[in-house]
Amino acid sequence: MMKKKSISASKASLFFFLCQMISALDVPLDLSQPPTITQQSPKDYIVDPRENIVIQCEAKGKPPPSFSWTRNGTHFDIDKDELVTMKPNSGTLVINIMNGGKAEAYEGVYQCTARNERGAAISNNIVIRPSRSPLWTKEKLEPNQVREGDSLVLHCRPPVGLPPPIIFWMDNAFQRLPQSERVSQGLNGDLYFSNVQPEDTREDYICYARFNHTQTIQQKQPISVKVFSMDSLNDTIAANLSDTDIYGAKPVTERPPILLTPTGTTSNKVELRGNVLLLECIAAGLPTPVIRWIKEGGELPANRTFFENFKKTLKIIDVSEADSGNYKCIARNILGSTHHVISVTVKAAPYWITAPRNLVLSPGEDGSLICRANGNPKPSISWLSNGVPIAIAPEDPSRKVDGDTIIFSAVQERSSAVYQCNASNEYGYLLANAFVNVLAEPPRILTPANKLYQVILDSPALIDCAYFGSPKPEIEWFKGVKGSILRGNEYVFHDNGTLEIPVAQKDSSGTYTCVARNELGKIQNEVQLEVKDPTLIIKQPEYKVIQRYGHVSFECIIKHDSTLIPTVIWLKDNDELPDDERFLVGKDNLTIMNVTDKDDGTYTCIVNTTLDSVSASAVLTVVARPNPPFDLELTGQLERSIELSWIPGDENNSPITSFVIEYEDGLHEPGVWHYQTEVPGSQTTVQLKLSPYVNYSFRVIAVNEIGRSQPSEPSEQYLTKSANPDENPSNVQGIGSEPDNLVITWESLKGFQSNGPGLQYKVSWRQKDVDDEWTSVVVANVSKYIVSGTPTFVPYEIKVQALNDLGYAPEPSEVIGHSGEDLPMVAPGNVQVHVINSTLAKVHWDPVPLKSVRGHLQGYKVYYWKVQSLSRRSKRHIEKKILTFRGNKTFGMLPGLEPYSSYKLNVRVVNGKGEGPASPDKVFKTPEGVPSSPSFLKITNPTLDSLTLEWGSPTHPNGILISYILKFQPINNTHELGPLVEIRIPANESSLILKNLNYSTRYKFYFNAQTSVGSGSQITEEAVTIMDEAMASRQVDIATQGWFIGLMCAVALLILILLIVCFIRRNKGGKYPVKEKEDAHADPEIQPMKEDDGTFGEYRLFSFVSSASF
């Protein structure tokens, strides 16, 4: 999941612009102006009686105003009270209570007046009241004795304080008393019990009142509550109750709801606009009633409605007249319901529609002050001039009062004054000061010269031109030093002088000139605008799923204007990153090491510059194996089934896909857990099949994509009853180990399969196809029984039945077994061999009679071995080879024979006991084949024109040799092969002298032997004839001559100079003329070879390269 947002400077600039609109009406403080109240204490001012009382009144004006106060409507002479002082250059009063004064003596209504030669401004009526936190009145509290199930109200009745205290209930240990749908505190502080339970009995129900203003807490005396059940009521309090009380009491019964508060069926509530509306319904009943709220004929307001105190309190914030109406609370339990309707009327203290604003006029101008307010009921409007009701204020011919408006015509300097508008109704009042200041002033521009404005591309640019003048100046804007006046839809001109460029572009940058003029003069100011590239996140963090204890990294790669310095901040769930060394913040990323569950959440990368801010978020989901299930419960216990239920543990952000149920048999295999079944992850109950005589415990393992949870805690144990075995042993077999016995084996039943104590087995057998009775024996809990004295290898019918102390298992099925085997008695006959080639032969034989096998026929074995080679008479070690042919197969192939050899073979039948006698040996011979390569080839005695060759005969002639074939050819210095010469040599030769060869020449030889079948593989060798002595001497003489050495050095030096010149010319960009020649006349050495000379061409090219390298 990914989220991105961008916060530009436009909103901040717009807010700045709105502030400038207001401040544009302010008169510079160096000019004459009437007083303006800038700070004052709240209308309802509750003070701490232990501290000094400070009543604020600050004002500005030219000349600076003087201050005076009234108290309860009459002049308050502060000079006559030594405890009261006024701060210098201020109207703020300080009443020194800490030096012996009493706050109660200064209660009253105070009003401040700020006055200078141009008028007088007044403050609100400030009501001073000291806070009070009186003690609880002492009272005698009787113990509350209540019958179980009845309702109860414990009254708090806190002392009346100022402001009202906060109420809460605690016990002697200063622990808050637990509250619930059944027990809760009302808005009046009382503690309501919808029905009492025995656990409500206690002697320390204490109501506390906290007075925040004085930071004190008052405590009521503890209240005792004792709850009686009907079973013990008559025995415990019979002496204190009348007969009627005792015997008229009924057992605890369920009751329909009744309302404890409010009483009756209807009530009324008045609330003021903007306040919080609190409506309450608390009901008694058993079971505890549930409260529901509706508004008749409408819906509860969305986003402003909240339910508190277990839905017993309806809370609507910021109420308005539209919230008036009937609200119904409904209390319901299984026995019925009751309701109460509260008629809500929303009244309103006066609130402004249009408050009067300061008016600056030049002599002879017209203007007006407007004062409009609303409320319920409609407020009345009254005007004052300089703090005096306008009806008795000095007359001004330029002024005319018309209800909520004062109209001024052709004002003069003496018309300057401060006017007060008072809007009031029975719920409060509003008082606003607004002056009329008559001035004649040329224009002023208040914005600093050459101020620099910086904005982000494509965002609004707001360029300020704060001004003052009387009459009000006209404002014009120009761009550049000699630019024309700005007009058109691409600009917005605001009344306060601000120029707005709705979508700033790069070409919007530059110098802007603001000109202000009126009839008294003209002034201009230049400011600068720079448009910057926006900050972008080009690689945003991405949604990550990571396993617990892994590592994860979020990227945040940014691009920004080069003149702006960005700062990158990472948040987790819109808060600072945890102070944890596992969180590593890099330049472009955030890495979290060893991730834990608490790291799950939304991570946000915020990039801030001085002009804009961008952010991108991504969610990290930490997954892990699920927590183990818990609270295992066994229900519906039957002899062969039970129901298991559990509560899943936390899935750790990876859904549980299945639950694995395992069981332990505490009777037979304690501590060993076995798989029982597996159910889907949406299932939390399962019906389990059980076996008799097992002491079951179960545990559950949760599985998700990450892995398996730890096993749950084991369930309680459940022991099933014993029963007959349900099943018999499996894998029953009968196989003899000796020729005269029958070994019967089976797989024993597991412990829980025994179904009861005393597990044994009944073993039965009889010879098949013979009219014999079953022979049976009962054996202990073993898995084998041996029957002796049986005929050799005859079939038996066998069965094994389980039984325990309660009886037998069902009748078992029969299996066929055989008594022990003996060695076969007869050898295969009519053995025939067909030789296919020199290395392969096929053998045939007749099968032996099955009765003579005396066991399970497993196959036939063919033994064969080489007697001798027909080409040699030497004796050798005889190595026999064996081939096995499975089943009743009567032929087979004999591979890997040696050519021209004599072989023998025999065949034997095989059963489970072993091999039978061998058939008579059969002799066969293989034909000749091609020989192997000669054993060696040596070349000796080289001369100028001859070489001597010696060789050894093939290691494996594979027949009679008829000749040797010798081939040879010369090899020149470039490794080219010359013509091939072939010589045939008699088979009885072992050496040869080759004559008439070239001197100083390398020859390559190829040598192989032949039989009548063909040629064998060849052996190769190379040799060189020796060099002529005279020619060798001449070559040595030339190579050692001084002139030859000097010539070679000169050639090398010339080549070096040529290479340097070519290198210099190429670096200077000159054309290399040799290249043109090479293109026009390609080297014949690398031209395509002719078709009849291709091979040698390749060798020549290879030789050239080799020589150059050398």
PDB file of C-alpha atoms in Angstrom, residues 690-915:
ATOM      1  CA  LEU A 690     -11.325 -42.592  19.180  1.00  0.00           C
ATOM      2  CA  SER A 691     -10.054 -46.091  19.826  1.00  0.00           C
ATOM      3  CA  PRO A 692     -10.908 -48.120  22.938  1.00  0.00           C
ATOM      4  CA  TYR A 693      -8.510 -48.467  25.848  1.00  0.00           C
ATOM      5  CA  VAL A 694      -6.501 -45.278  25.112  1.00  0.00           C
ATOM      6  CA  ASN A 695      -5.784 -42.476  27.581  1.00  0.00           C
ATOM      7  CA  TYR A 696      -6.027 -39.559  25.143  1.00  0.00           C
ATOM      8  CA  SER A 697      -4.533 -36.072  25.395  1.00  0.00           C
ATOM      9  CA  PHE A 698      -4.770 -33.705  22.438  1.00  0.00           C
ATOM     10  CA  ARG A 699      -2.824 -30.681  21.291  1.00  0.00           C
ATOM     11  CA  VAL A 700      -3.310 -28.318  18.318  1.00  0.00           C
ATOM     12  CA  ILE A 701      -0.712 -26.742  16.026  1.00  0.00           C
ATOM     13  CA  ALA A 702      -1.597 -23.742  13.838  1.00  0.00           C
ATOM     14  CA  VAL A 703      -0.105 -23.511  10.342  1.00  0.00           C
ATOM     15  CA  ASN A 704       0.294 -20.482   8.059  1.00  0.00           C
ATOM     16  CA  GLU A 705       2.472 -19.714   5.039  1.00  0.00           C
ATOM     17  CA  ILE A 706       5.438 -18.952   7.288  1.00  0.00           C
ATOM     18  CA  GLY A 707       5.371 -22.236   9.161  1.00  0.00           C
ATOM     19  CA  ARG A 708       3.922 -24.131  12.115  1.00  0.00           C
ATOM     20  CA  SER A 709       3.252 -22.673  15.533  1.00  0.00           C
ATOM     21  CA  GLN A 710       4.465 -24.178  18.750  1.00  0.00           C
ATOM     22  CA  PRO A 711       2.032 -26.865  19.976  1.00  0.00           C
ATOM     23  CA  SER A 712      -0.738 -25.745  22.276  1.00  0.00           C
ATOM     24  CA  GLU A 713      -0.831 -26.830  25.885  1.00  0.00           C
ATOM     25  CA  PRO A 714      -2.262 -30.400  26.060  1.00  0.00           C
ATOM     26  CA  SER A 715      -5.951 -30.838  26.668  1.00  0.00           C
ATOM     27  CA  GLU A 716      -7.294 -32.703  29.652  1.00  0.00           C
ATOM     28  CA  GLN A 717      -6.940 -36.518  29.459  1.00  0.00           C
ATOM     29  CA  TYR A 718      -9.789 -38.784  28.370  1.00  0.00           C
ATOM     30  CA  LEU A 719      -9.621 -42.594  28.927  1.00  0.00           C
ATOM     31  CA  THR A 720     -11.797 -44.667  26.586  1.00  0.00           C
ATOM     32  CA  LYS A 721     -13.351 -47.993  27.652  1.00  0.00           C
ATOM     33  CA  SER A 722     -11.896 -51.391  26.692  1.00  0.00           C
ATOM     34  CA  ALA A 723     -13.386 -53.454  23.814  1.00  0.00           C
ATOM     35  CA  ASN A 724     -12.651 -56.426  21.580  1.00  0.00           C
ATOM     36  CA  PRO A 725      -9.894 -55.722  19.023  1.00  0.00           C
ATOM     37  CA  ASP A 726     -11.260 -54.082  15.884  1.00  0.00           C
ATOM     38  CA  GLU A 727      -8.561 -55.358  13.600  1.00  0.00           C
ATOM     39  CA  ASN A 728      -6.107 -58.198  13.093  1.00  0.00           C
ATOM     40  CA  PRO A 729      -2.356 -58.066  12.524  1.00  0.00           C
ATOM     41  CA  SER A 730      -1.222 -56.974   9.078  1.00  0.00           C
ATOM     42  CA  ASN A 731       1.485 -58.214   6.712  1.00  0.00           C
ATOM     43  CA  VAL A 732       1.001 -61.885   7.660  1.00  0.00           C
ATOM     44  CA  GLN A 733       3.581 -64.117   5.880  1.00  0.00           C
ATOM     45  CA  GLY A 734       4.650 -67.769   5.877  1.00  0.00           C
ATOM     46  CA  ILE A 735       8.213 -68.433   4.738  1.00  0.00           C
ATOM     47  CA  GLY A 736      10.309 -71.416   5.833  1.00  0.00           C
ATOM     48  CA  SER A 737      13.840 -70.835   7.092  1.00  0.00           C
ATOM     49  CA  GLU A 738      14.746 -74.541   6.852  1.00  0.00           C
ATOM     50  CA  PRO A 739      13.544 -77.296   4.491  1.00  0.00           C
ATOM     51  CA  ASP A 740      11.383 -78.774   7.262  1.00  0.00           C
ATOM     52  CA  ASN A 741       9.769 -75.724   8.876  1.00  0.00           C
ATOM     53  CA  LEU A 742       7.291 -72.883   8.296  1.00  0.00           C
ATOM     54  CA  VAL A 743       8.005 -69.454   9.896  1.00  0.00           C
ATOM     55  CA  ILE A 744       4.784 -67.417  10.310  1.00  0.00           C
ATOM     56  CA  THR A 745       5.362 -63.666  10.895  1.00  0.00           C
ATOM     57  CA  TRP A 746       3.075 -60.644  11.254  1.00  0.00           C
ATOM     58  CA  GLU A 747       3.117 -56.977  12.286  1.00  0.00           C
ATOM     59  CA  SER A 748       1.853 -56.678  15.831  1.00  0.00           C
ATOM     60  CA  LEU A 749      -0.929 -54.277  16.717  1.00  0.00           C
ATOM     61  CA  LYS A 750       0.113 -50.958  18.236  1.00  0.00           C
ATOM     62  CA  GLY A 751      -0.785 -50.260  21.834  1.00  0.00           C
ATOM     63  CA  PHE A 752      -3.952 -48.264  21.119  1.00  0.00           C
ATOM     64  CA  GLN A 753      -5.061 -50.923  18.562  1.00  0.00           C
ATOM     65  CA  SER A 754      -5.267 -53.571  21.270  1.00  0.00           C
ATOM     66  CA  ASN A 755      -8.580 -52.052  22.498  1.00  0.00           C
ATOM     67  CA  GLY A 756      -7.967 -53.577  25.921  1.00  0.00           C
ATOM     68  CA  PRO A 757      -5.596 -55.452  28.220  1.00  0.00           C
ATOM     69  CA  GLY A 758      -4.232 -58.967  27.620  1.00  0.00           C
ATOM     70  CA  LEU A 759      -3.422 -58.731  23.926  1.00  0.00           C
ATOM     71  CA  GLN A 760      -2.604 -62.153  22.340  1.00  0.00           C
ATOM     72  CA  TYR A 761      -2.671 -63.775  18.892  1.00  0.00           C
ATOM     73  CA  LYS A 762      -4.304 -66.971  17.651  1.00  0.00           C
ATOM     74  CA  VAL A 763      -2.071 -68.454  14.909  1.00  0.00           C
ATOM     75  CA  SER A 764      -3.696 -71.058  12.577  1.00  0.00           C
ATOM     76  CA  TRP A 765      -2.335 -73.067   9.607  1.00  0.00           C
ATOM     77  CA  ARG A 766      -3.065 -76.021   7.360  1.00  0.00           C
ATOM     78  CA  GLN A 767      -1.519 -77.517   4.190  1.00  0.00           C
ATOM     79  CA  LYS A 768      -3.173 -76.209   1.056  1.00  0.00           C
ATOM     80  CA  ASP A 769      -5.022 -78.532  -1.304  1.00  0.00           C
ATOM     81  CA  VAL A 770      -5.027 -81.260   1.370  1.00  0.00           C
ATOM     82  CA  ASP A 771      -8.111 -82.116   3.349  1.00  0.00           C
ATOM     83  CA  ASP A 772      -6.559 -81.219   6.721  1.00  0.00           C
ATOM     84  CA  GLU A 773      -8.015 -79.497   9.762  1.00  0.00           C
ATOM     85  CA  TRP A 774      -6.699 -76.183  11.010  1.00  0.00           C
ATOM     86  CA  THR A 775      -3.970 -76.364  13.588  1.00  0.00           C
ATOM     87  CA  SER A 776      -4.081 -73.408  16.020  1.00  0.00           C
ATOM     88  CA  VAL A 777      -2.034 -72.035  18.879  1.00  0.00           C
ATOM     89  CA  VAL A 778      -2.475 -68.900  21.027  1.00  0.00           C
ATOM     90  CA  VAL A 779       0.719 -66.953  21.584  1.00  0.00           C
ATOM     91  CA  ALA A 780       1.588 -63.902  23.624  1.00  0.00           C
ATOM     92  CA  ASN A 781       2.059 -60.432  22.157  1.00  0.00           C
ATOM     93  CA  VAL A 782       4.867 -61.467  19.775  1.00  0.00           C
ATOM     94  CA  SER A 783       5.245 -61.279  15.996  1.00  0.00           C
ATOM     95  CA  LYS A 784       6.537 -64.757  14.963  1.00  0.00           C
ATOM     96  CA  TYR A 785       5.694 -68.442  15.327  1.00  0.00           C
ATOM     97  CA  ILE A 786       7.679 -71.425  13.855  1.00  0.00           C
ATOM     98  CA  VAL A 787       5.932 -74.621  12.714  1.00  0.00           C
ATOM     99  CA  SER A 788       8.388 -77.583  12.605  1.00  0.00           C
ATOM    100  CA  GLY A 789       8.320 -80.936  10.778  1.00  0.00           C
ATOM    101  CA  THR A 790       6.808 -79.731   7.538  1.00  0.00           C
ATOM    102  CA  PRO A 791       7.414 -81.212   4.059  1.00  0.00           C
ATOM    103  CA  THR A 792       9.835 -79.271   1.899  1.00  0.00           C
ATOM    104  CA  PHE A 793       8.336 -76.340   0.019  1.00  0.00           C
ATOM    105  CA  VAL A 794       4.616 -77.030   0.143  1.00  0.00           C
ATOM    106  CA  PRO A 795       1.895 -74.315   0.266  1.00  0.00           C
ATOM    107  CA  TYR A 796       0.072 -73.574   3.538  1.00  0.00           C
ATOM    108  CA  GLU A 797      -3.030 -71.537   4.355  1.00  0.00           C
ATOM    109  CA  ILE A 798      -2.272 -69.201   7.265  1.00  0.00           C
ATOM    110  CA  LYS A 799      -4.284 -66.762   9.410  1.00  0.00           C
ATOM    111  CA  VAL A 800      -3.507 -64.748  12.552  1.00  0.00           C
ATOM    112  CA  GLN A 801      -6.305 -63.409  14.785  1.00  0.00           C
ATOM    113  CA  ALA A 802      -5.948 -60.846  17.601  1.00  0.00           C
ATOM    114  CA  LEU A 803      -7.690 -61.305  20.974  1.00  0.00           C
ATOM    115  CA  ASN A 804      -7.649 -59.597  24.375  1.00  0.00           C
ATOM    116  CA  ASP A 805      -9.326 -60.104  27.762  1.00  0.00           C
ATOM    117  CA  LEU A 806     -12.676 -59.039  26.299  1.00  0.00           C
ATOM    118  CA  GLY A 807     -12.657 -61.352  23.269  1.00  0.00           C
ATOM    119  CA  TYR A 808     -11.551 -61.939  19.693  1.00  0.00           C
ATOM    120  CA  ALA A 809     -11.134 -59.591  16.762  1.00  0.00           C
ATOM    121  CA  PRO A 810     -13.187 -60.270  13.590  1.00  0.00           C
ATOM    122  CA  GLU A 811     -12.331 -63.404  11.603  1.00  0.00           C
ATOM    123  CA  PRO A 812      -9.026 -62.747   9.791  1.00  0.00           C
ATOM    124  CA  SER A 813      -8.411 -63.282   6.081  1.00  0.00           C
ATOM    125  CA  GLU A 814      -6.221 -66.170   4.915  1.00  0.00           C
ATOM    126  CA  VAL A 815      -2.818 -65.853   3.247  1.00  0.00           C
ATOM    127  CA  ILE A 816      -0.756 -68.480   1.393  1.00  0.00           C
ATOM    128  CA  GLY A 817       2.744 -69.271   2.597  1.00  0.00           C
ATOM    129  CA  HIS A 818       5.291 -72.009   1.863  1.00  0.00           C
ATOM    130  CA  SER A 819       7.421 -74.220   4.016  1.00  0.00           C
ATOM    131  CA  GLY A 820      11.200 -74.036   3.715  1.00  0.00           C
ATOM    132  CA  GLU A 821      13.091 -74.484   0.432  1.00  0.00           C
ATOM    133  CA  ASP A 822      15.934 -76.893  -0.437  1.00  0.00           C
ATOM    134  CA  LEU A 823      18.562 -76.755  -3.196  1.00  0.00           C
ATOM    135  CA  PRO A 824      17.325 -77.673  -6.715  1.00  0.00           C
ATOM    136  CA  MET A 825      17.962 -81.281  -7.705  1.00  0.00           C
ATOM    137  CA  VAL A 826      18.253 -81.139 -11.543  1.00  0.00           C
ATOM    138  CA  ALA A 827      20.547 -79.215 -13.917  1.00  0.00           C
ATOM    139  CA  PRO A 828      19.173 -77.573 -17.087  1.00  0.00           C
ATOM    140  CA  GLY A 829      19.567 -79.739 -20.205  1.00  0.00           C
ATOM    141  CA  ASN A 830      20.082 -79.323 -23.956  1.00  0.00           C
ATOM    142  CA  VAL A 831      22.420 -76.366 -23.576  1.00  0.00           C
ATOM    143  CA  GLN A 832      23.204 -74.825 -26.993  1.00  0.00           C
ATOM    144  CA  VAL A 833      25.489 -71.910 -27.979  1.00  0.00           C
ATOM    145  CA  HIS A 834      25.164 -69.837 -31.153  1.00  0.00           C
ATOM    146  CA  VAL A 835      28.149 -67.584 -31.873  1.00  0.00           C
ATOM    147  CA  ILE A 836      26.913 -64.333 -33.440  1.00  0.00           C
ATOM    148  CA  ASN A 837      30.246 -62.547 -33.970  1.00  0.00           C
ATOM    149  CA  SER A 838      33.730 -62.390 -32.527  1.00  0.00           C
ATOM    150  CA  THR A 839      32.515 -60.733 -29.260  1.00  0.00           C
ATOM    151  CA  LEU A 840      28.900 -61.929 -28.835  1.00  0.00           C
ATOM    152  CA  ALA A 841      27.198 -65.333 -28.448  1.00  0.00           C
ATOM    153  CA  LYS A 842      23.666 -66.541 -27.619  1.00  0.00           C
ATOM    154  CA  VAL A 843      23.005 -69.463 -25.230  1.00  0.00           C
ATOM    155  CA  HIS A 844      19.825 -71.639 -25.021  1.00  0.00           C
ATOM    156  CA  TRP A 845      18.721 -74.311 -22.512  1.00  0.00           C
ATOM    157  CA  ASP A 846      15.689 -76.365 -21.583  1.00  0.00           C
ATOM    158  CA  PRO A 847      13.812 -75.490 -18.333  1.00  0.00           C
ATOM    159  CA  VAL A 848      13.999 -77.871 -15.386  1.00  0.00           C
ATOM    160  CA  PRO A 849      10.805 -79.475 -13.993  1.00  0.00           C
ATOM    161  CA  LEU A 850       9.227 -77.209 -11.322  1.00  0.00           C
ATOM    162  CA  LYS A 851       9.072 -80.031  -8.783  1.00  0.00           C
ATOM    163  CA  SER A 852      12.814 -80.438  -8.997  1.00  0.00           C
ATOM    164  CA  VAL A 853      13.313 -76.775  -8.130  1.00  0.00           C
ATOM    165  CA  ARG A 854      12.106 -77.412  -4.534  1.00  0.00           C
ATOM    166  CA  GLY A 855      11.505 -73.707  -3.946  1.00  0.00           C
ATOM    167  CA  HIS A 856      10.605 -70.440  -5.615  1.00  0.00           C
ATOM    168  CA  LEU A 857      12.192 -70.340  -9.054  1.00  0.00           C
ATOM    169  CA  GLN A 858      14.303 -67.190  -9.120  1.00  0.00           C
ATOM    170  CA  GLY A 859      16.037 -67.775 -12.479  1.00  0.00           C
ATOM    171  CA  TYR A 860      19.078 -69.319 -14.153  1.00  0.00           C
ATOM    172  CA  LYS A 861      22.781 -68.517 -13.895  1.00  0.00           C
ATOM    173  CA  VAL A 862      25.197 -68.947 -16.813  1.00  0.00           C
ATOM    174  CA  TYR A 863      28.858 -69.475 -15.873  1.00  0.00           C
ATOM    175  CA  TYR A 864      31.314 -68.908 -18.747  1.00  0.00           C
ATOM    176  CA  TRP A 865      35.100 -68.497 -19.021  1.00  0.00           C
ATOM    177  CA  LYS A 866      37.858 -68.233 -21.585  1.00  0.00           C
ATOM    178  CA  VAL A 867      39.922 -71.394 -21.905  1.00  0.00           C
ATOM    179  CA  GLN A 868      42.629 -70.074 -24.255  1.00  0.00           C
ATOM    180  CA  SER A 869      43.399 -67.742 -27.141  1.00  0.00           C
ATOM    181  CA  LEU A 870      43.613 -69.616 -30.451  1.00  0.00           C
ATOM    182  CA  SER A 871      46.417 -67.357 -31.682  1.00  0.00           C
ATOM    183  CA  ARG A 872      48.597 -68.125 -28.652  1.00  0.00           C
ATOM    184  CA  ARG A 873      49.160 -71.345 -26.731  1.00  0.00           C
ATOM    185  CA  SER A 874      50.329 -69.744 -23.494  1.00  0.00           C
ATOM    186  CA  LYS A 875      48.422 -70.681 -20.359  1.00  0.00           C
ATOM    187  CA  ARG A 876      46.636 -67.997 -18.417  1.00  0.00           C
ATOM    188  CA  HIS A 877      44.587 -67.533 -15.249  1.00  0.00           C
ATOM    189  CA  ILE A 878      40.974 -68.618 -15.751  1.00  0.00           C
ATOM    190  CA  GLU A 879      38.417 -65.951 -14.705  1.00  0.00           C
ATOM    191  CA  LYS A 880      34.821 -67.123 -14.659  1.00  0.00           C
ATOM    192  CA  LYS A 881      31.995 -64.736 -15.445  1.00  0.00           C
ATOM    193  CA  ILE A 882      28.409 -65.136 -14.299  1.00  0.00           C
ATOM    194  CA  LEU A 883      25.215 -63.881 -15.937  1.00  0.00           C
ATOM    195  CA  THR A 884      21.861 -64.200 -14.115  1.00  0.00           C
ATOM    196  CA  PHE A 885      18.591 -64.433 -16.030  1.00  0.00           C
ATOM    197  CA  ARG A 886      15.517 -63.831 -13.846  1.00  0.00           C
ATOM    198  CA  GLY A 887      12.371 -65.973 -13.815  1.00  0.00           C
ATOM    199  CA  ASN A 888      11.772 -68.792 -16.224  1.00  0.00           C
ATOM    200  CA  LYS A 889      13.765 -67.336 -19.104  1.00  0.00           C
ATOM    201  CA  THR A 890      15.572 -70.052 -21.158  1.00  0.00           C
ATOM    202  CA  PHE A 891      18.021 -68.055 -23.288  1.00  0.00           C
ATOM    203  CA  GLY A 892      20.387 -65.135 -23.026  1.00  0.00           C
ATOM    204  CA  MET A 893      23.183 -63.167 -24.681  1.00  0.00           C
ATOM    205  CA  LEU A 894      26.879 -63.394 -23.665  1.00  0.00           C
ATOM    206  CA  PRO A 895      28.560 -60.045 -24.470  1.00  0.00           C
ATOM    207  CA  GLY A 896      32.196 -58.927 -24.185  1.00  0.00           C
ATOM    208  CA  LEU A 897      33.835 -62.074 -25.584  1.00  0.00           C
ATOM    209  CA  GLU A 898      37.367 -61.971 -26.932  1.00  0.00           C
ATOM    210  CA  PRO A 899      37.838 -62.806 -30.646  1.00  0.00           C
ATOM    211  CA  TYR A 900      39.573 -65.958 -31.798  1.00  0.00           C
ATOM    212  CA  SER A 901      39.292 -67.656 -28.396  1.00  0.00           C
ATOM    213  CA  SER A 902      37.998 -70.918 -26.936  1.00  0.00           C
ATOM    214  CA  TYR A 903      35.283 -70.693 -24.203  1.00  0.00           C
ATOM    215  CA  LYS A 904      33.383 -73.036 -21.896  1.00  0.00           C
ATOM    216  CA  LEU A 905      30.040 -72.492 -20.131  1.00  0.00           C
ATOM    217  CA  ASN A 906      27.443 -74.261 -17.979  1.00  0.00           C
ATOM    218  CA  VAL A 907      23.929 -73.348 -16.714  1.00  0.00           C
ATOM    219  CA  ARG A 908      22.388 -73.759 -13.244  1.00  0.00           C
ATOM    220  CA  VAL A 909      18.869 -73.214 -11.874  1.00  0.00           C
ATOM    221  CA  VAL A 910      18.459 -70.885  -8.805  1.00  0.00           C
ATOM    222  CA  ASN A 911      15.805 -70.811  -6.022  1.00  0.00           C
ATOM    223  CA  GLY A 912      15.574 -69.038  -2.656  1.00  0.00           C
ATOM    224  CA  LYS A 913      17.880 -71.577  -1.054  1.00  0.00           C
ATOM    225  CA  GLY A 914      20.642 -71.418  -3.651  1.00  0.00           C
ATOM    226  CA  GLU A 915      21.907 -72.955  -6.917  1.00  0.00           C
TER     227      GLU A 915
END
